[in-house]
GROMACS .gro file of C-alpha atoms in nm:
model
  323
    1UNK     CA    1   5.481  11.727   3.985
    2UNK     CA    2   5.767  11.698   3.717
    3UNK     CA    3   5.733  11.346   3.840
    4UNK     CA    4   5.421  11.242   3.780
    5UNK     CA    5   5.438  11.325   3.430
    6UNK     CA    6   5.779  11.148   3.324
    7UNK     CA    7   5.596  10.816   3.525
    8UNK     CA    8   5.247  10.894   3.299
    9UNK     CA    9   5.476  10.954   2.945
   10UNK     CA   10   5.729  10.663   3.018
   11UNK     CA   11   5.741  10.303   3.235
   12UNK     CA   12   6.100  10.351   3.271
   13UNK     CA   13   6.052  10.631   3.509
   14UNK     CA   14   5.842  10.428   3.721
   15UNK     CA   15   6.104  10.230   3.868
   16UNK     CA   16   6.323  10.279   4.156
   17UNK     CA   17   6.594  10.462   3.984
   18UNK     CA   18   6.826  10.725   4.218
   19UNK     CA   19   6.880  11.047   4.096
   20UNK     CA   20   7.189  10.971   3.895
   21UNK     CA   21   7.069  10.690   3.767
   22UNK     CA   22   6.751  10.863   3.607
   23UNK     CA   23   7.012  11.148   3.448
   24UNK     CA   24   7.218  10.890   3.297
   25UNK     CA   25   6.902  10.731   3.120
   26UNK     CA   26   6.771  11.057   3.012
   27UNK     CA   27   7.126  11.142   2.841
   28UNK     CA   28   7.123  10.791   2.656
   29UNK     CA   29   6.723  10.835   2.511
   30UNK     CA   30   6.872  11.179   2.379
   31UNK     CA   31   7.202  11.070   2.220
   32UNK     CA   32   7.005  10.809   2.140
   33UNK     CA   33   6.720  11.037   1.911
   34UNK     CA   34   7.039  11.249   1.807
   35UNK     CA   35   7.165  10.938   1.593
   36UNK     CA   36   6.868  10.883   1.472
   37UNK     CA   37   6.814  11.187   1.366
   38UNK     CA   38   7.166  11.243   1.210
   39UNK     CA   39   7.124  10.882   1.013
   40UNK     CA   40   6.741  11.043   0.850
   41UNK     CA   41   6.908  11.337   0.715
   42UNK     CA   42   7.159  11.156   0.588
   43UNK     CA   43   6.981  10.876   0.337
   44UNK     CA   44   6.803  11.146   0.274
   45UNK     CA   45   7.070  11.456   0.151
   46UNK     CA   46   7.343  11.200   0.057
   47UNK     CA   47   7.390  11.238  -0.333
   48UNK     CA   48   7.273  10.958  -0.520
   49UNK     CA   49   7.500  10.685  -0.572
   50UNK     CA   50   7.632  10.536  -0.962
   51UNK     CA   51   7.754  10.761  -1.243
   52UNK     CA   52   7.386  10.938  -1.311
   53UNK     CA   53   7.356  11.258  -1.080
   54UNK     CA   54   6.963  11.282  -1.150
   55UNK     CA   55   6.782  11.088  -0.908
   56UNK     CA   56   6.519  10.831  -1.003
   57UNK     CA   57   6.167  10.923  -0.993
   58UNK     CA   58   6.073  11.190  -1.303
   59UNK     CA   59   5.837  11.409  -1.316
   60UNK     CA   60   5.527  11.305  -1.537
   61UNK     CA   61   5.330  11.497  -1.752
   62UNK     CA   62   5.150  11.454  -2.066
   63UNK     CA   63   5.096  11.707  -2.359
   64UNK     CA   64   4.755  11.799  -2.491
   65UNK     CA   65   4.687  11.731  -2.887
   66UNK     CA   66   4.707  12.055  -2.998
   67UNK     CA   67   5.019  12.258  -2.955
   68UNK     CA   68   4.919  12.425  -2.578
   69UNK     CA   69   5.184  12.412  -2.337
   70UNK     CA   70   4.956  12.216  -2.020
   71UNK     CA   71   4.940  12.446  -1.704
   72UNK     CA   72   5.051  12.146  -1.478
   73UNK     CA   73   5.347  12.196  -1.557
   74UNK     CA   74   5.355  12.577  -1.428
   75UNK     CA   75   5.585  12.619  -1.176
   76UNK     CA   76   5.782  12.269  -1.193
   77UNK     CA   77   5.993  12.329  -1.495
   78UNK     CA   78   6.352  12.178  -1.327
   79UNK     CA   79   6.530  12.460  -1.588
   80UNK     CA   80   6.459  12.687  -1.875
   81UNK     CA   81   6.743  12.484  -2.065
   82UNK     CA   82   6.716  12.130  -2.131
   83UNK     CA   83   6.856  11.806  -2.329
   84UNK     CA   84   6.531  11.606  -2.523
   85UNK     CA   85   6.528  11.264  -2.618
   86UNK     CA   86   6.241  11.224  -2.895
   87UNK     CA   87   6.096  10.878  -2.816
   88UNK     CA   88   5.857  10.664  -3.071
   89UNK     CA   89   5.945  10.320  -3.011
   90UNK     CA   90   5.963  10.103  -2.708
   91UNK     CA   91   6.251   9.932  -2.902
   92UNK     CA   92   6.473  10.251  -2.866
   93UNK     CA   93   6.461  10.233  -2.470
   94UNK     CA   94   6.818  10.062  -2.455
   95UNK     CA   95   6.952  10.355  -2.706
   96UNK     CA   96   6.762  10.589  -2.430
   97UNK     CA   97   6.940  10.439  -2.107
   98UNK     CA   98   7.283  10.420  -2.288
   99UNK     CA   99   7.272  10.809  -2.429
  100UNK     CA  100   7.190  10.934  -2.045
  101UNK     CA  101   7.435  10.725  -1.899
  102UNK     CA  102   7.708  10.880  -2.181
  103UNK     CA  103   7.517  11.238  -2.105
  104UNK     CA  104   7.576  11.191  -1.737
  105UNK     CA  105   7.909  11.099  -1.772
  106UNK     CA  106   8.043  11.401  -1.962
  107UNK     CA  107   7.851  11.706  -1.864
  108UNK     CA  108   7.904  11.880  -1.542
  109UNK     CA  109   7.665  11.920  -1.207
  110UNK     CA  110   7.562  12.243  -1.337
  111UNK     CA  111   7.419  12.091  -1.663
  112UNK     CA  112   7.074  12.158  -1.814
  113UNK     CA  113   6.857  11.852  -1.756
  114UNK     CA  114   6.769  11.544  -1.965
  115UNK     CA  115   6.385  11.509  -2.061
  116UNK     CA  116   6.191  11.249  -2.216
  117UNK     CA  117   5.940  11.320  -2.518
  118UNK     CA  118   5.715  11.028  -2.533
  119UNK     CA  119   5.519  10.917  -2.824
  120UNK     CA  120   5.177  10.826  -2.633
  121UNK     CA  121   5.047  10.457  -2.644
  122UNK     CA  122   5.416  10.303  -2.722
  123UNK     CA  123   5.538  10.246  -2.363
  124UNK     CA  124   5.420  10.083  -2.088
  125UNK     CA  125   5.390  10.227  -1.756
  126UNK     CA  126   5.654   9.988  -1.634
  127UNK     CA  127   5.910  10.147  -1.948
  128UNK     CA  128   5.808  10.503  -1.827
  129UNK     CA  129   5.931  10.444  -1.473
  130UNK     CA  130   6.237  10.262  -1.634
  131UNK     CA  131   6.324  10.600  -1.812
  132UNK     CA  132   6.254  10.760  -1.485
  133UNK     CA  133   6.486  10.614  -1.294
  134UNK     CA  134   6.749  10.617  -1.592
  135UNK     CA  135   6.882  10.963  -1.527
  136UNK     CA  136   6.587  11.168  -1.703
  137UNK     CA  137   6.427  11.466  -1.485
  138UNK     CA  138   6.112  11.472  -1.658
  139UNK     CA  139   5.882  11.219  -1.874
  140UNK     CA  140   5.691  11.377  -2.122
  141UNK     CA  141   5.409  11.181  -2.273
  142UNK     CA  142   5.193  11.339  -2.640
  143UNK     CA  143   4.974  11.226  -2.894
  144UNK     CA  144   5.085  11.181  -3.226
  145UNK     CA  145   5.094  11.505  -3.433
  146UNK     CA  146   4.838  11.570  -3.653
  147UNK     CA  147   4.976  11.571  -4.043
  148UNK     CA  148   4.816  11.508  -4.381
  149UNK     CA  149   4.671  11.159  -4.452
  150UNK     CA  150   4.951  11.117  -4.660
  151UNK     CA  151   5.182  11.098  -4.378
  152UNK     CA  152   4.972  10.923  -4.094
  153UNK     CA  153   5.256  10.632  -4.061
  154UNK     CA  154   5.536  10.791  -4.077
  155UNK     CA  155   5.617  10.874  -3.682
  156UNK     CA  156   5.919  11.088  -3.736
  157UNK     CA  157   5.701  11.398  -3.786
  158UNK     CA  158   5.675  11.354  -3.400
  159UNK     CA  159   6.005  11.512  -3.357
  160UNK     CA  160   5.791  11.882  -3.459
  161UNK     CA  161   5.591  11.794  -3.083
  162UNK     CA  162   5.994  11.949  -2.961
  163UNK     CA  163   5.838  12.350  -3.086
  164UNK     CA  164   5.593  12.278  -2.827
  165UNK     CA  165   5.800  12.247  -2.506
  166UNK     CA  166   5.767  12.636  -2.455
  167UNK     CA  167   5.819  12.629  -2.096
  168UNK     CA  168   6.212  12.600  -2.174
  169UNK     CA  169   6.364  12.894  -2.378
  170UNK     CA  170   6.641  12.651  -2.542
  171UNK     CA  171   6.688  12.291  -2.613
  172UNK     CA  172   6.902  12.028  -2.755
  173UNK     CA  173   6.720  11.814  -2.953
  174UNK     CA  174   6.862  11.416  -2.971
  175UNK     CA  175   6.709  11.076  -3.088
  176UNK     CA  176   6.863  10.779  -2.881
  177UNK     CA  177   7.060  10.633  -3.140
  178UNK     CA  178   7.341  10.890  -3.007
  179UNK     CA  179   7.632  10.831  -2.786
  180UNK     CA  180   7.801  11.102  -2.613
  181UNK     CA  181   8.170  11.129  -2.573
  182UNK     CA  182   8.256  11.497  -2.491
  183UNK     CA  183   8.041  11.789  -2.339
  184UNK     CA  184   7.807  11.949  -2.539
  185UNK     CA  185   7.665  12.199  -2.296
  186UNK     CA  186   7.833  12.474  -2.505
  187UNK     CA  187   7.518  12.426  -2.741
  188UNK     CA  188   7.286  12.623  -2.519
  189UNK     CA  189   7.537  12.944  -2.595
  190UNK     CA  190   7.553  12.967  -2.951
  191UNK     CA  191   7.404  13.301  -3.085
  192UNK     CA  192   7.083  13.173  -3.273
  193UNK     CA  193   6.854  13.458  -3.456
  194UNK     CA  194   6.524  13.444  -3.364
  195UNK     CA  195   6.328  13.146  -3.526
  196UNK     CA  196   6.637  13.020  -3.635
  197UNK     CA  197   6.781  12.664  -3.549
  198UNK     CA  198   7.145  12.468  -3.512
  199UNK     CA  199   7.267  12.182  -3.676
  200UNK     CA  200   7.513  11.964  -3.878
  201UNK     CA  201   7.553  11.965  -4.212
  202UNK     CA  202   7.438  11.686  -4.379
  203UNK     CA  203   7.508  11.671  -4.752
  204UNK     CA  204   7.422  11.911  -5.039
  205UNK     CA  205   7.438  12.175  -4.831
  206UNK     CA  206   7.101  12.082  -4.606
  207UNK     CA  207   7.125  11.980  -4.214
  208UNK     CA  208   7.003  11.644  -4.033
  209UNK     CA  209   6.776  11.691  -3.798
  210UNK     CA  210   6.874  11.422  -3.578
  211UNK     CA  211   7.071  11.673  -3.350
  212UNK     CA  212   6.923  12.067  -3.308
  213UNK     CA  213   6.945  12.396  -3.129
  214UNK     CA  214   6.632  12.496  -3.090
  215UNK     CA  215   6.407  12.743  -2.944
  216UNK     CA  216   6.043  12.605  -2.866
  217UNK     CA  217   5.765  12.820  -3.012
  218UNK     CA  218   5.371  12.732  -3.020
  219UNK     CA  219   5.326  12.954  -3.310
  220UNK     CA  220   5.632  12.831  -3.496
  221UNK     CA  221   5.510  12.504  -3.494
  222UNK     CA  222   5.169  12.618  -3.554
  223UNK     CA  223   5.296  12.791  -3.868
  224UNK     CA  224   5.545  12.458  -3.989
  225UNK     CA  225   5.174  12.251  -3.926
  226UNK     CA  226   5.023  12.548  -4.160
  227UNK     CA  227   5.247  12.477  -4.419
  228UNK     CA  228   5.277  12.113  -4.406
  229UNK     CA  229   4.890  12.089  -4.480
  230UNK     CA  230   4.914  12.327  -4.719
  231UNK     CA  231   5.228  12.193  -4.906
  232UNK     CA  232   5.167  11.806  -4.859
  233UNK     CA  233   5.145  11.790  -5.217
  234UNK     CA  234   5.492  11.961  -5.278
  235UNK     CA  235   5.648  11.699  -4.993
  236UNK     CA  236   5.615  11.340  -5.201
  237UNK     CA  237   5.448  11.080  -4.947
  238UNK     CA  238   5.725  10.830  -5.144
  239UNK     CA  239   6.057  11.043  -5.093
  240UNK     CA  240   6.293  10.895  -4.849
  241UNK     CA  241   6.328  11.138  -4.501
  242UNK     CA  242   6.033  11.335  -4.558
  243UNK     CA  243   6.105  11.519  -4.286
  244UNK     CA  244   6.374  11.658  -4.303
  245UNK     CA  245   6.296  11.777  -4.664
  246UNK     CA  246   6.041  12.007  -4.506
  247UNK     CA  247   6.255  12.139  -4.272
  248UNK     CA  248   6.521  12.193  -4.456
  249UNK     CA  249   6.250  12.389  -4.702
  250UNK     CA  250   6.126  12.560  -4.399
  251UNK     CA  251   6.458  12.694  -4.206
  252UNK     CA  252   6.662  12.710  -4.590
  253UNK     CA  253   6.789  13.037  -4.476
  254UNK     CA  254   6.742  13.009  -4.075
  255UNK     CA  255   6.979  12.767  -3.994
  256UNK     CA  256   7.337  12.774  -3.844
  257UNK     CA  257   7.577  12.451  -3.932
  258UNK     CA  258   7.750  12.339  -3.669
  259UNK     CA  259   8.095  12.129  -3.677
  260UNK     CA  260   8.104  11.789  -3.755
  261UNK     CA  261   8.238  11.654  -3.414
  262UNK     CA  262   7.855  11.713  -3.275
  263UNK     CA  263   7.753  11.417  -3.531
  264UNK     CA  264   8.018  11.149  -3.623
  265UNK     CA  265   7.847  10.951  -3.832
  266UNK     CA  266   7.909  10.588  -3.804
  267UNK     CA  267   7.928  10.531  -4.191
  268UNK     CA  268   8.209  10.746  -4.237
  269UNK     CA  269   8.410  10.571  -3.978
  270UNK     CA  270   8.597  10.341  -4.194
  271UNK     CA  271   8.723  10.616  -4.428
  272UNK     CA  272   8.939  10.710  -4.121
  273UNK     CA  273   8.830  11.086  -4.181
  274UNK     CA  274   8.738  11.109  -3.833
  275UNK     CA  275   8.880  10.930  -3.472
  276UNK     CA  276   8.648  10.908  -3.145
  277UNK     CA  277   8.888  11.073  -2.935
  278UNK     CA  278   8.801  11.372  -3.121
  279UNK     CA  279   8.453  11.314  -3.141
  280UNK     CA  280   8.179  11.519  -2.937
  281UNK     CA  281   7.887  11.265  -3.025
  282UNK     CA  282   7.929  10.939  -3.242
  283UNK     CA  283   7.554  10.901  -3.422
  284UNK     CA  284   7.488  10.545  -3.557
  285UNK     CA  285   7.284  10.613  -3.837
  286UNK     CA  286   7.287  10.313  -3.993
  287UNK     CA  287   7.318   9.981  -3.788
  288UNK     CA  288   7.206  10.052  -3.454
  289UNK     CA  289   7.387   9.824  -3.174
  290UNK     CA  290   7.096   9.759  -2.977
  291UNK     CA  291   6.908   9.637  -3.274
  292UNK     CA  292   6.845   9.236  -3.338
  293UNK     CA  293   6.939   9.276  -3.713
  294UNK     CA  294   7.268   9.071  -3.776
  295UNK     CA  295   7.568   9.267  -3.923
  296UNK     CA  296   7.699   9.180  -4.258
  297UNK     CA  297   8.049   9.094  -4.312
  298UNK     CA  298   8.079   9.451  -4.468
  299UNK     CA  299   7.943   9.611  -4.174
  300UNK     CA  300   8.203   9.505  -3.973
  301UNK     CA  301   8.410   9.806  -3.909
  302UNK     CA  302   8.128   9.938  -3.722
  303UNK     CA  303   8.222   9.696  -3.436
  304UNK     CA  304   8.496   9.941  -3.205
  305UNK     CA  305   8.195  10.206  -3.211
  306UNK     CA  306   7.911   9.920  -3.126
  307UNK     CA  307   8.161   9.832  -2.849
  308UNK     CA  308   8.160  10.177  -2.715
  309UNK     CA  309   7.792  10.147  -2.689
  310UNK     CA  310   7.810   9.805  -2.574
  311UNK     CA  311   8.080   9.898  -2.263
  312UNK     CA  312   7.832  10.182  -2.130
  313UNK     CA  313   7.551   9.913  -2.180
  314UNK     CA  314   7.726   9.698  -1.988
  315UNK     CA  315   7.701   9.894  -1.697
  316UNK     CA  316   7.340   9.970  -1.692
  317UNK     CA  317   7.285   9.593  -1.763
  318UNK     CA  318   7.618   9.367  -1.679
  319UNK     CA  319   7.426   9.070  -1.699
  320UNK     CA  320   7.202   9.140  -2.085
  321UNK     CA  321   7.512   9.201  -2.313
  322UNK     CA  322   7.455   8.996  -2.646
  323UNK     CA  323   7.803   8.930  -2.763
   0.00000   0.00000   0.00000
């Protein structure tokens, strides 16, 4: 009987084999499946390899217009901490790479993740999946806020869309034209009142909101969109960093500085006031590396920071340097 079905399942059993013969061929198809097995589980558990510890693929979702947090994402939410990259420009993808290559490289295993805020319409598909597989755990795609006429072309107000990523209880707000030296995770401990935010000081006594602790609220940002279209008039379309003028007039009293090696401005570089082994995170607010605009002779001091920027390029993309 036993027989009969090893000749139905398998030819090999058909032949004239003796008894020994037929265990010896039974042990090989079994060590045989064992390896197989054994080399499956491990492409599949082995960590992935390069410096970035997130593996490619994020998740995708996209945010409604209005300031609801969307119920796909119930349930999927990686951490209730994370890092955000604000995104409005396809142009900043190269900033984007470099700053979660740097991010990767100093925090620890145990790190809050890296997410993606997308302005919709200004990336591809093709960039989205780049970003994906660049070290960032989720993609988030949203409409353009809705602000006064006044300021329909100004995209930084996009940077309010953070307030609406409710499903995480604190983040660490960034804009890719940052470069991480040193870990930063201590951010997601500081003692922050309720409604109130983190920063560095930026000059008469107000903050830049290029860098911020935050805690995401729907009806904090519901309230700051209140107030912008009731105070458009007080905010001048025409004044420089609109922006942050309203939130500086919105968190005047709500708003904890925080020391200057989290923003190392690029500018101040040449007065020798600061050094980048003492740095947290250099911000080039000025001339950005990966832009196309040529430096000017008195620019030129920026060059040992672009070159930072330009060695952790260089291992993204050995071959796309521009010297």
């Amino acid at each position: 009987q036993r027989r009969s079905v090893y000749s139905t399942a398998c030819p090999l059993f058909r032949m004239p084999l003796s008894r020994k013969a037929r265990g010896r061929l039974q042990l090989g198809v079994c060590f045989g499946f064992v390896v197989v097995l054994y080399l499956v589980l491990y492409i599949s558990l082995r960590p992935a390899s390069g410096p970035l510890s997130v593996p490619p693929g994020a998740l995708r979702a996209h945010l409604p217009s209005g300031i609801d947090v969307p119920s796909t994402l119930s349930g999927r939410t990686l951490s209730k901490q994370a890092f955000v990259l604000v995104l409005t420009s396809a142009t900043e993808l190269p900033g984007a790479r470099v700053l979660a290559y740097s991010l990767a490289q100093t925090q620890s295993r145990t790190s809050p993740p890296l997410v993606a805020l997308c302005q919709e319409g200004c990336f591809s598909e093709a960039q989205l999946a780049l970003l994906g597989s660049s070290g960032f755990a989720e993609v988030f795609e949203a409409p353009e806020i809705s602000v006064p006429s006044v300021f329909a072309r100004d995209h930084s107000w996009f940077l309010l869309r953070v307030w609406q990523l409710e499903q995480y209880e604190r983040v660490v707000v960034l804009l890719p034209s940052f470069l991480v030296l040193q870990s930063i995770e201590e951010l997601f401990k500081l003692e922050l009142p309720n409604g109130a935010i983190a920063a560095t000081r930026d000059c008469c006594d107000r903050f830049d909101p290029s860098l911020m602790v935050i805690c995401p609220s729907r009806s904090l940002l519901q309230q700051m969109l209140d107030q912008l279209s009731e105070r458009h008039r007080v905010v001048d379309p025409h004044t420089p960093d609109r922006l942050r003028f309203f939130l500086n007039e919105l968190f005047a009293d709500r708003w904890r500085a925080l020391p200057f090696t989290y923003r190392a401005t690029a500018d101040t570089f040449a007065s020798g006031y600061w050094k980048a082994a003492d740095m947290k995170l250099i911000h080039f607010n000025n001339v950005l590396p990966f832009s196309h605009e040529p430096m000017s002779p008195s620019l030129e001091y920026l060059l040992p920071l672009h070159d930072r920027w330009w060695d952790a390029y260089g291992v993204l993309e050995p071959d796309l340097r521009i010297d």
